XYZ file of C-alpha atoms in Angstrom:
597
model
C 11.804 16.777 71.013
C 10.991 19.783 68.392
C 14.518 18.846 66.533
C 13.196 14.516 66.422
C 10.513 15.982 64.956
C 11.526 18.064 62.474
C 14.160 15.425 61.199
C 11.221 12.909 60.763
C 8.964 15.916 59.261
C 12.562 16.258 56.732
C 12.244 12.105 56.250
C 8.427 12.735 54.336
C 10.405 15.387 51.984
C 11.097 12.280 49.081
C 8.091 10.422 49.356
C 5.709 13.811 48.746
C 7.848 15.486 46.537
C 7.311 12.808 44.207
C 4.136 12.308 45.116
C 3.493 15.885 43.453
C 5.535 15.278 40.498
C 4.014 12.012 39.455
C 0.483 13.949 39.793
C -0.974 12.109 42.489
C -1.515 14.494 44.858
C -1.625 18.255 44.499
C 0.803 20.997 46.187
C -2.428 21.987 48.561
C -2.990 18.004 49.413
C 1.037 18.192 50.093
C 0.851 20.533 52.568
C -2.309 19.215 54.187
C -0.544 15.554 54.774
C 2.086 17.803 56.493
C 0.161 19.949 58.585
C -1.623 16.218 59.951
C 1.599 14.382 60.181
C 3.152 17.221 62.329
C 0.199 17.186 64.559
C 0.234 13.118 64.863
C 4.142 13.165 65.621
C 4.415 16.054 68.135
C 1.281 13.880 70.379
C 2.986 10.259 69.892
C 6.442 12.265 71.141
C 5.147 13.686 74.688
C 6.101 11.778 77.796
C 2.657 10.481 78.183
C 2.050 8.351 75.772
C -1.763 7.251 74.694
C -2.115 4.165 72.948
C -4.885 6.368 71.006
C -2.511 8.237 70.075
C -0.309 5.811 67.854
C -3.537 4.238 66.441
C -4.706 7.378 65.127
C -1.251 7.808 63.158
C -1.255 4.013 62.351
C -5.029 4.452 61.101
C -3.753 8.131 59.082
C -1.113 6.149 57.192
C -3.035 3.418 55.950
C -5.722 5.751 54.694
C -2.980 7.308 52.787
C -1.635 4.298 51.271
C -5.359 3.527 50.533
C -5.867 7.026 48.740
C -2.311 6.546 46.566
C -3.180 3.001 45.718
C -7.020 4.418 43.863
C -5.112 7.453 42.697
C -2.631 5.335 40.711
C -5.482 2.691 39.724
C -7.564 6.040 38.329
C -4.729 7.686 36.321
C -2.396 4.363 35.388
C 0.296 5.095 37.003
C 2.208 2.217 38.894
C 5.830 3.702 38.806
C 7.920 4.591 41.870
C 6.335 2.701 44.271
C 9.896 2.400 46.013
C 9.985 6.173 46.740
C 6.686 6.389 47.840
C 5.180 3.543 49.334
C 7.672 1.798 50.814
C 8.532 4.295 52.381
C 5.177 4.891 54.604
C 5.325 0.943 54.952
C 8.423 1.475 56.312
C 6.892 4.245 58.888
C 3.922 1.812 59.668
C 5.745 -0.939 60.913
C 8.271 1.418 62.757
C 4.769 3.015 64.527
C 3.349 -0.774 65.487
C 6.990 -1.959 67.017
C 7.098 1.256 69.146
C 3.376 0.356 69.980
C 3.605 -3.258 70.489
C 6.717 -2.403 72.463
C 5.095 -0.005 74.840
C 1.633 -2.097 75.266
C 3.055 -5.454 74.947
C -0.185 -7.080 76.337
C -3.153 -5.493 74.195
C -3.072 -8.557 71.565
C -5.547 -6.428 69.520
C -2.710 -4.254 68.476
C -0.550 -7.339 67.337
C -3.126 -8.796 65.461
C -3.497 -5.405 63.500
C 0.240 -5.167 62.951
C -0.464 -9.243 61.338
C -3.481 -7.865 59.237
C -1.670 -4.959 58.009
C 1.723 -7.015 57.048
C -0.558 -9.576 55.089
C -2.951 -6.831 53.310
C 0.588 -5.430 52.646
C 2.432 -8.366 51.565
C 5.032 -7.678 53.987
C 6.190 -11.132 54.570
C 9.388 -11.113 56.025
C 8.070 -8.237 58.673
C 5.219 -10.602 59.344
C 8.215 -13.184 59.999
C 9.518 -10.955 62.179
C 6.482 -10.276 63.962
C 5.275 -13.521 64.659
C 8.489 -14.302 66.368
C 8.551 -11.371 68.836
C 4.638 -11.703 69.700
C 4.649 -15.461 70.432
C 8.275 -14.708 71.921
C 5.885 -12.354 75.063
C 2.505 -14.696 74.214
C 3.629 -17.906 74.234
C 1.070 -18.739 76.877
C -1.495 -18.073 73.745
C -2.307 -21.529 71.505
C -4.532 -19.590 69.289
C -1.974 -17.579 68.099
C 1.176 -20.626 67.833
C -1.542 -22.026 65.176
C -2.308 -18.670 63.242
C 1.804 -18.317 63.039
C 1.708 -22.242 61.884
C -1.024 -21.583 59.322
C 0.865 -18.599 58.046
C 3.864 -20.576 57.623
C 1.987 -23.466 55.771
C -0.397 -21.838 53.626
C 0.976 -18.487 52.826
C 4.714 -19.432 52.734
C 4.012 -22.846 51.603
C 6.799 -24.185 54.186
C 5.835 -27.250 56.131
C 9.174 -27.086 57.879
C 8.942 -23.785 59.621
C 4.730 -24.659 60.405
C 5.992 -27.927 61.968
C 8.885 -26.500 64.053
C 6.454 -24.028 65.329
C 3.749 -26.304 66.366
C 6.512 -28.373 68.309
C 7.364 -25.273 70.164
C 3.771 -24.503 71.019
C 3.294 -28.187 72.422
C 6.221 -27.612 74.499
C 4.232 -24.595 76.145
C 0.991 -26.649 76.138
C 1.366 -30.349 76.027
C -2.273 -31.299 76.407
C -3.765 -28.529 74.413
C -6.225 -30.536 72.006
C -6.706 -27.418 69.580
C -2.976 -27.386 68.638
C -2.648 -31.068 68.390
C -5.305 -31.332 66.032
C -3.717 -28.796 64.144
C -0.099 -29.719 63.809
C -2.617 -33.128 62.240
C -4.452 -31.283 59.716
C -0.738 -29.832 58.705
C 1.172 -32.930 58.613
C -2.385 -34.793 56.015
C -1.914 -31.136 53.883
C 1.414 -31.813 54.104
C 1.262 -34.917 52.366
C -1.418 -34.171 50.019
C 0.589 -31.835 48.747
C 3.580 -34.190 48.020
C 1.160 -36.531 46.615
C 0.207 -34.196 44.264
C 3.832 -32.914 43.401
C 4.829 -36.621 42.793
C 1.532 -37.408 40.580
C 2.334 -34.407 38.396
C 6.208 -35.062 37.692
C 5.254 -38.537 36.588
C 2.174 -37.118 34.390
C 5.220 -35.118 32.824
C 7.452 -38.070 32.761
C 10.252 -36.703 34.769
C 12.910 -37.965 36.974
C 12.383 -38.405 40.381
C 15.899 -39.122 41.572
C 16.663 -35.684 42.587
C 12.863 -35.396 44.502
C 13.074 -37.725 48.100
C 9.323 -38.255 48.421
C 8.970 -41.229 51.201
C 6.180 -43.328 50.907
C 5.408 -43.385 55.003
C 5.025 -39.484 54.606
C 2.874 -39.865 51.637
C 0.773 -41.899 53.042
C 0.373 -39.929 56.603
C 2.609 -41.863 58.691
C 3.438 -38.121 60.410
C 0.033 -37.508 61.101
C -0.385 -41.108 62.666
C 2.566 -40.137 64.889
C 1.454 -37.138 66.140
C -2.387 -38.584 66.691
C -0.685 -41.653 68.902
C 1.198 -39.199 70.719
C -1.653 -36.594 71.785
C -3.942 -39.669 72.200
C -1.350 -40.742 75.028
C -1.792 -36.904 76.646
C -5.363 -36.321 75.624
C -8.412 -38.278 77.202
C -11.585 -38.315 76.073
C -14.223 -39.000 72.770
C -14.390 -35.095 71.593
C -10.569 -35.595 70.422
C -11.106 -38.864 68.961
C -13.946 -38.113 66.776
C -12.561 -34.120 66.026
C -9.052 -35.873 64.898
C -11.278 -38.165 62.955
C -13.621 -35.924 60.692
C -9.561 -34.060 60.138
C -8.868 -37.244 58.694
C -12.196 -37.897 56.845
C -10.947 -34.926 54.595
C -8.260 -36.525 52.406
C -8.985 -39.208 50.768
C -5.589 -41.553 51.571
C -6.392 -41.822 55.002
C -8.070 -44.929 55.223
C -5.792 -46.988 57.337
C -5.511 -43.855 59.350
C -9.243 -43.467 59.959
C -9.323 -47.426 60.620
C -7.292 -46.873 63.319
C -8.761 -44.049 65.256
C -12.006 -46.000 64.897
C -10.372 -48.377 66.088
C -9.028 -46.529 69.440
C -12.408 -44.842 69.598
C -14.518 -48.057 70.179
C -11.816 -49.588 72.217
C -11.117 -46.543 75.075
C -14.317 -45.508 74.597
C -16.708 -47.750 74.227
C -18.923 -46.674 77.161
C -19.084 -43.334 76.219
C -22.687 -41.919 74.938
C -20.618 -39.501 72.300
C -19.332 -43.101 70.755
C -22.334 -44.699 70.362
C -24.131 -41.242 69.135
C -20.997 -41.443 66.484
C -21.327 -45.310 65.336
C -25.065 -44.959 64.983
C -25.267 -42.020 62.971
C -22.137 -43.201 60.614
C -24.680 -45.752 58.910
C -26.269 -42.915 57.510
C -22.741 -41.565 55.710
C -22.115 -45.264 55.010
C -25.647 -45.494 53.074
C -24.937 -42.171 51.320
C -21.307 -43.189 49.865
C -22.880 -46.010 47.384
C -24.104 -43.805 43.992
C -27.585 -42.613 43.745
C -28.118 -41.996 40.073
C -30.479 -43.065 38.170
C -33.277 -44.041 41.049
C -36.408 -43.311 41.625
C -37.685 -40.837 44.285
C -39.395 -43.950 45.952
C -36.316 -46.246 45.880
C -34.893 -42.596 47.535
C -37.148 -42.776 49.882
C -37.215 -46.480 50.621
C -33.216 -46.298 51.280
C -33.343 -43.355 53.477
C -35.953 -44.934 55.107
C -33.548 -48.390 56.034
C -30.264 -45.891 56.476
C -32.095 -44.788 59.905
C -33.621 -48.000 60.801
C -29.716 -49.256 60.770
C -29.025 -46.077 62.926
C -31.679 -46.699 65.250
C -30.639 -50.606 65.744
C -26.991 -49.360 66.820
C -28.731 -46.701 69.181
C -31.217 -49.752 70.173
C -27.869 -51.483 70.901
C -26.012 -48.619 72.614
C -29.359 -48.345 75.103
C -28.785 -51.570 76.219
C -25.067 -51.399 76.568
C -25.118 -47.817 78.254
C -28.554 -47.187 80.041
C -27.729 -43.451 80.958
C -29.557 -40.268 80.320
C -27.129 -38.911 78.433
C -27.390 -41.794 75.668
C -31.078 -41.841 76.017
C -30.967 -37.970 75.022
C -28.350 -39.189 72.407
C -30.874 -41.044 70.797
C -34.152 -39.072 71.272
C -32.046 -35.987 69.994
C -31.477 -38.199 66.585
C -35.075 -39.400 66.086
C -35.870 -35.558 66.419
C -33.600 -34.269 64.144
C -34.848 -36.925 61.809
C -38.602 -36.089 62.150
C -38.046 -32.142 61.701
C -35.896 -33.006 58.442
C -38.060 -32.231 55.109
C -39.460 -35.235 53.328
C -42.146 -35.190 50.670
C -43.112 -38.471 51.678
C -45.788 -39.270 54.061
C -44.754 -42.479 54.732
C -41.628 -41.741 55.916
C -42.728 -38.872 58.026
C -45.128 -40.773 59.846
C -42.329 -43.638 60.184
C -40.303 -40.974 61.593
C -42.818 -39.553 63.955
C -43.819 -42.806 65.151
C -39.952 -43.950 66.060
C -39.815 -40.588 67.882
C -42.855 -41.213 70.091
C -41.926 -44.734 70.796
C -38.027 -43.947 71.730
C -39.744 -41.183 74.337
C -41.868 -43.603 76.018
C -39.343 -46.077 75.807
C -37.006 -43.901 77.642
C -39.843 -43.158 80.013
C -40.143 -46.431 80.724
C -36.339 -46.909 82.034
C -37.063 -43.448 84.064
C -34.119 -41.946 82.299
C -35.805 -39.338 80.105
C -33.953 -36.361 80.709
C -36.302 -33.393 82.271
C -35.918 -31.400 79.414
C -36.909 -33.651 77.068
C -40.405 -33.885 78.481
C -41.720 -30.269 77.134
C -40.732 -31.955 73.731
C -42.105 -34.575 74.123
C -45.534 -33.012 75.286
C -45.552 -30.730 72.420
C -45.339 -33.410 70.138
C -48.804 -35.179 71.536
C -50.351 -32.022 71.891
C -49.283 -31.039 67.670
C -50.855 -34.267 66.754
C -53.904 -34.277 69.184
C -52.746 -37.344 71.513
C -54.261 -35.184 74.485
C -55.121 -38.158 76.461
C -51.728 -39.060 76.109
C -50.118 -35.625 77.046
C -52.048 -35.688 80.056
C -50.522 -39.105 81.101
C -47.094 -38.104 80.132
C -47.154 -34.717 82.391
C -48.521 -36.515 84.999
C -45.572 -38.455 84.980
C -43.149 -35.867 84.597
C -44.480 -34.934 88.157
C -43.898 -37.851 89.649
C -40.748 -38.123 88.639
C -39.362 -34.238 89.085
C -41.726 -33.696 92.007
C -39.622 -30.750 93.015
C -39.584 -29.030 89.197
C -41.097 -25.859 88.846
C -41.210 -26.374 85.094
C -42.756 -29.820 84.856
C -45.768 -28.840 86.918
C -46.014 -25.855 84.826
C -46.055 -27.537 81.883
C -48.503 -30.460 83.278
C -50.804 -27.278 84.309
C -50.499 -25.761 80.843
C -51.649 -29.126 79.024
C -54.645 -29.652 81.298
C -55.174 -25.313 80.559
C -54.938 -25.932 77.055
C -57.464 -29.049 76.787
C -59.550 -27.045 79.248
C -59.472 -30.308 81.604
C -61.696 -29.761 85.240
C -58.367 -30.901 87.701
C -56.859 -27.203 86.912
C -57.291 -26.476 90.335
C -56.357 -29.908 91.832
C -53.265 -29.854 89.967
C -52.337 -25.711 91.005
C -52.923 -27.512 94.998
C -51.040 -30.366 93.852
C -47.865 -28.938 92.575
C -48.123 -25.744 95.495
C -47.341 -28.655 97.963
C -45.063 -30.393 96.222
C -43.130 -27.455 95.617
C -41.107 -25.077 98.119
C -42.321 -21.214 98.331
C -38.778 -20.219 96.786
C -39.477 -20.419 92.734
C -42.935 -20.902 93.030
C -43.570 -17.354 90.983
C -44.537 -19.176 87.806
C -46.710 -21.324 89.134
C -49.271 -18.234 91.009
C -48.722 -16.170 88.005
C -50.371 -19.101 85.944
C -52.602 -20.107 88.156
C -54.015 -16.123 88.678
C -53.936 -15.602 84.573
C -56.167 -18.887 84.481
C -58.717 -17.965 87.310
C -59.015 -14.463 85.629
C -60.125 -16.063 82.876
C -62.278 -18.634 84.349
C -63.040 -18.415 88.194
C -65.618 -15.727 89.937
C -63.805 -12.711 90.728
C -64.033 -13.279 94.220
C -62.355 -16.384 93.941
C -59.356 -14.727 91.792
C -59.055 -12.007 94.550
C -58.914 -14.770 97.527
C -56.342 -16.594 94.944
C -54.194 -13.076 94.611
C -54.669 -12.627 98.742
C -53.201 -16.389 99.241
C -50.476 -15.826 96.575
C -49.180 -12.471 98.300
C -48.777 -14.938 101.420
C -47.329 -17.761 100.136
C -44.580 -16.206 97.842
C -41.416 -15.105 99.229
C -40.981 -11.037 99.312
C -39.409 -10.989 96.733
C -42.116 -13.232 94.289
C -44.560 -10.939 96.401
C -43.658 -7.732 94.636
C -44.493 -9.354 90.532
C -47.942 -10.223 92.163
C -48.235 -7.032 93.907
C -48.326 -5.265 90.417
C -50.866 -8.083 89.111
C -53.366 -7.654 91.959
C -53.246 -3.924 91.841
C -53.700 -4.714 87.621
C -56.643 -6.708 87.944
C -58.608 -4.632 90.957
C -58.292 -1.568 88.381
C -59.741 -3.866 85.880
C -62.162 -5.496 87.373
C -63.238 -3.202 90.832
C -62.527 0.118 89.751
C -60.533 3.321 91.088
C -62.175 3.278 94.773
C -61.415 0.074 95.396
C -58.295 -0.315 93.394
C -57.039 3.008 96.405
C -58.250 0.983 99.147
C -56.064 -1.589 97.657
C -53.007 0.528 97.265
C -52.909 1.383 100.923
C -53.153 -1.726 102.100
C -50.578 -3.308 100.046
C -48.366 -0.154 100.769
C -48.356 -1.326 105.002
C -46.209 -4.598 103.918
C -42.713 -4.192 102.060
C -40.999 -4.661 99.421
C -42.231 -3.060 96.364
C -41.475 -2.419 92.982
C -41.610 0.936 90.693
C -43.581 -0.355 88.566
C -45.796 -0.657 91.366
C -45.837 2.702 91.961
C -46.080 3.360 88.750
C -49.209 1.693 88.277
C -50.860 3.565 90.705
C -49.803 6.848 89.924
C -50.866 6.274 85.653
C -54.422 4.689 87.287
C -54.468 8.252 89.133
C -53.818 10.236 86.051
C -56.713 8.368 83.569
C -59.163 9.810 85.918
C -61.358 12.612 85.043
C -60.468 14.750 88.432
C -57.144 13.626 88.802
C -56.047 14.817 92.220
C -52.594 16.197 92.437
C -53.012 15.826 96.381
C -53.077 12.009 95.818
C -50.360 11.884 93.347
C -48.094 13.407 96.119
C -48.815 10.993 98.442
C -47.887 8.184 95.503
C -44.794 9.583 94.722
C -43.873 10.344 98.072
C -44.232 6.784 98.998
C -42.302 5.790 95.874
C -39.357 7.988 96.815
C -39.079 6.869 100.677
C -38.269 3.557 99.367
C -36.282 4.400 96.102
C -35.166 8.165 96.491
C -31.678 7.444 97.204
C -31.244 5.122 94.028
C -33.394 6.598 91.106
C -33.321 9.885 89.619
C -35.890 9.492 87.078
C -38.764 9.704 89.807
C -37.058 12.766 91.326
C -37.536 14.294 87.690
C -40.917 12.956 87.288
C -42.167 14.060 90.648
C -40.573 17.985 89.668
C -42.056 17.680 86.062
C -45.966 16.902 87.508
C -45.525 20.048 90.020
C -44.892 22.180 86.790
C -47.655 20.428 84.367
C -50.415 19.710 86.444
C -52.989 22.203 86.991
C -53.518 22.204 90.729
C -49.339 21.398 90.764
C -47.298 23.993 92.883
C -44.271 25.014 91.291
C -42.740 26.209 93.601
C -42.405 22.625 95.227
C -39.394 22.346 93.020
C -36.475 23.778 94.381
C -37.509 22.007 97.654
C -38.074 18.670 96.065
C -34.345 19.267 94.182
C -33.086 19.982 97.654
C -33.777 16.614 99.024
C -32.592 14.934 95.557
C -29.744 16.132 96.492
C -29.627 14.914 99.911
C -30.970 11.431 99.518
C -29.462 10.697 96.053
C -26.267 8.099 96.467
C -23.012 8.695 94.212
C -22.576 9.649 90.855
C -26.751 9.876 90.783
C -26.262 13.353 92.043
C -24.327 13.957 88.932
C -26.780 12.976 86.233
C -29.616 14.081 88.115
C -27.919 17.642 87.674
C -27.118 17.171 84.655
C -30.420 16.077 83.803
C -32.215 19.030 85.904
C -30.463 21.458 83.883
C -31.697 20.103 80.680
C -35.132 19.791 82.064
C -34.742 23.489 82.727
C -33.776 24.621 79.646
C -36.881 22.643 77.950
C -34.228 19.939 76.593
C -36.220 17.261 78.659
């Protein structure tokens, strides 16, 4: 291994000695790079190899090619660039293959041999590349279309992009990413010969030689391969994706006809179709020129763009009465009313086709359930309370089982301060099963906090701790033992404590709670913040080794604390602690100790 070494050491020789004698780098810097490189080959030549390793030498190199390349910019000199840099390039791509080779599956390191060979120019390495990494990834589109790309755009061949992406769809037939694609190559491919063509007869020279066919000039390939995937690939996202590909270049007319075409024929009960018809009236409007007229004759044009959109979405109601078109169209009409408009009358013509689409959608009991908190918060922003409170009552009716529509009914009647609050809380408890109904008690204690006696809020927070499920129980656990504190003060907020404490589960913030109440007293008694911590640990002692810490840490602080409670309380840690717990809990005793903590 030493003698590998050493050769490769004897391979730098060249490179630095004219690295020196150009004035780039000094005899010191010389010996530095060799001190490092030695170091970097002797761990990359062990028989275990770290993919670290090889990264760190990769990453070493290219900082050196980085240094030479500001070196030469500072001091002008861009001579022997054969002897020098090539020469690490050379050692780069020899330390990728050998990486790439041993960890064929970490695509990370591929795609940082790809950066480096196009930072570097290295063009027929990237070649080279390409083929061996989609030669072990082939089951990888993303990476058939990055090749393709390469091959297009960088190396301006349409041959070698199109003979790739014809491999790749023989890996992944229905892939619709590569399909549209190999599209966008064959239009670019075209454009391009449409421009060659237009700029030998601007010069007035002879074609004859130049075999430009009109059917590929015009995007007969593309059409091919579009008919073809539309054969393997179902469904509207295609169509219209293939479509705004098209939409691009401006000879694609026919082209777009056709997919249009297609798109209204296959698809003509699809919401996505309709949503795509309607809103193309607007780019249809916005095609005709719009100089020289007025802000109002602006306005008045927007203003019959969407009515044209909402008469195909009027249309496509009719034709498809689904949800999914009904949120098509509400989804328009909102993206329409939160678009900027100086005028008034067109917001108000805006907000008024929102509200009446909504309640038209209502109506045909197709309003999607999410829909309804928008719809809410719209009445409620322009004061139609009497109107929001119809509206959630509906929502109700129609998701009886929905924990958020009766929350957001109970908010709306909260918020306009409406005397059913309590009707409604019975209301949607019934309607609702125990499992999810956390939300709703939450609210409902929050509101009678605010509003009801406090015996009626405790009676509330007794019911709630009965109703929820054990798990709900422990959130309102916390909130009663909140409030009491609040509200009944530290006697009663005990009494509390150890009555909750007969019925499991709890929390640690529970616990918590009770042992920061204990501290804010004036005679805080360490006897009681035993007990608390004691209870805390019989149900979490074997899973958290913060309390163990805590529990230590208020033996040593307190005043009437014992001390020497510790090393028995660090005993048990140790005991009841699960895992690697008992590890950081060490770890974290010993910094306690040491006053790191």
């Amino acid at each position: 291994m030493a003698e590998r070494i050493e050769q490769r050491l004897e391979d730098r020789v060249p490179e630095l000695e004219q690295l020196e004698r150009v004035g780039l780098f000094t005899r010191k810097e010389i010996r530095a790079v060799l001190r490092k490189a030695s170091a970097l080959e002797y761990k990359i030549q062990r028989r275990a190899l770290r993919k670290e390793d090889f990264i760190n030498y990769i990453q070493y190199e290219v900082n050196l090619l980085e240094l030479i390349k500001k070196r030469r910019a500072r001091i002008g000199y861009p001579f022997k660039k054969d002897e020098i840099e090539y020469s690490i390039l050379h050692r780069v791509h020899s330390l990728f293959n050998r990486a790439t080779g041993k960890w064929k599956d970490d695509i990370q390191l591929w795609l940082s041999h790809v950066a480096f060979c196009k930072q570097w120019n290295a063009k027929h390495q990237l070649s080279k590349v390409f083929s061996t990494m989609l030669a072990i990834h082939s089951n990888k589109p993303a990476l058939w279309i990055m090749a393709a790309k390469w091959e297009m755009e960088t190396r301006l061949s349409s041959e070698s992009a199109r003979h790739l992406f014809l491999r790749a769809l023989r890996f992944h037939p229905e892939c619709p990413k590569l399909y549209q694609e190999y599209f966008r190559m064959e239009l670019m491919h075209a454009e391009k010969q449409r421009k060659e063509k237009k700029e030998f007869e601007q010069a007035k020279m002879d074609l004859g030689e130049f075999n430009y066919s009109e059917e590929i000039l015009n995007g007969e390939m593309a059409r091919i391969v579009y008919r073809d995937a539309s054969q393997k690939i179902k469904g509207v996202e295609f169509q219209l994706a293939v479509l705004s590909i098209a939409k691009l270049f401006d000879f694609t007319q026919d082209l777009q006809k056709e997919i249009l075409e297609s798109l209204q024929t296959r698809y003509a009960d699809d919401p996505l179709t309709w949503d795509f018809m309607a809103r193309r009236e607007l780019e249809l409007g916005s095609l005709q020129p719009t100089e020289h007229t007025t802000k109002q004759k602006k306005v008045s044009e927007m203003a019959q763009r969407e009515e044209r959109c909402c008469a195909v979405f009027d249309e496509s109601v009719r034709a498809v009465p689904t949800e999914d078109m009904w949120k098509c169209y509400i989804t328009f009409c909102l993206e329409r009313y939160n678009r900027k408009t100086n005028s008034e009358e067109l917001k108000q013509k805006r907000l008024e086709r929102t509200l009446n689409v909504f309640s038209k959608a209502h109506e045909s009991s197709l309003l999607p359930e999410a829909l309804y908190k928008q719809w809410l918060q719209l009445l409620l922003d322009f004061n139609l309370s009497e109107k929001a409170v119809e509206v959630a009552e509906a929502a109700t009716r129609h998701f009886s089982q929905s924990v958020e529509m009766w929350q957001m009914r109970l908010q709306v009647l909260i918020q306009l301060k409406r005397d059913d609050v309590t009707q409604c809380f019975e209301e949607a408890i019934k309607h609702v099963k125990s499992k999810g109904t956390l939300p709703l008690w939450t609210l409902w204690v929050e509101w009678s906090e605010g509003t009801n006696s406090k015996e009626d809020t405790e009676a509330l927070y007794q019911r709630s701790l009965h109703a929820t499920t054990p798990a709900e129980s422990v959130t309102m656990k916390e909130m009663y033992l909140d409030w009491t504190y609040r509200n009944g003060g530290y006697k009663k907020v005990k009494r509390l404590f150890t009555s909750l404490c007969e019925n499991r589960p709890f929390s640690l913030d529970f616990f918590r709670k009770m042992i920061q109440i204990e501290k804010e007293q004036e005679s805080c008694k360490m006897l009681h913040l035993r007990e608390y911590y004691e209870r805390a640990l019989r149900e979490f002692g074997s899973t958290n080794t913060d309390f163990w810490l805590d529990y230590i840490k208020e033996e040593l602080s307190h005043p009437k604390g014992k001390p020497e409670n510790c090393g028995s309380i660090h005993w048990r840690a140790m005991k009841m602690l699960q895992g690697d717990l008992v590890e950081d809990f060490v770890s974290k005793y010993t910094l306690l100790q040491t006053g790191h903590l």
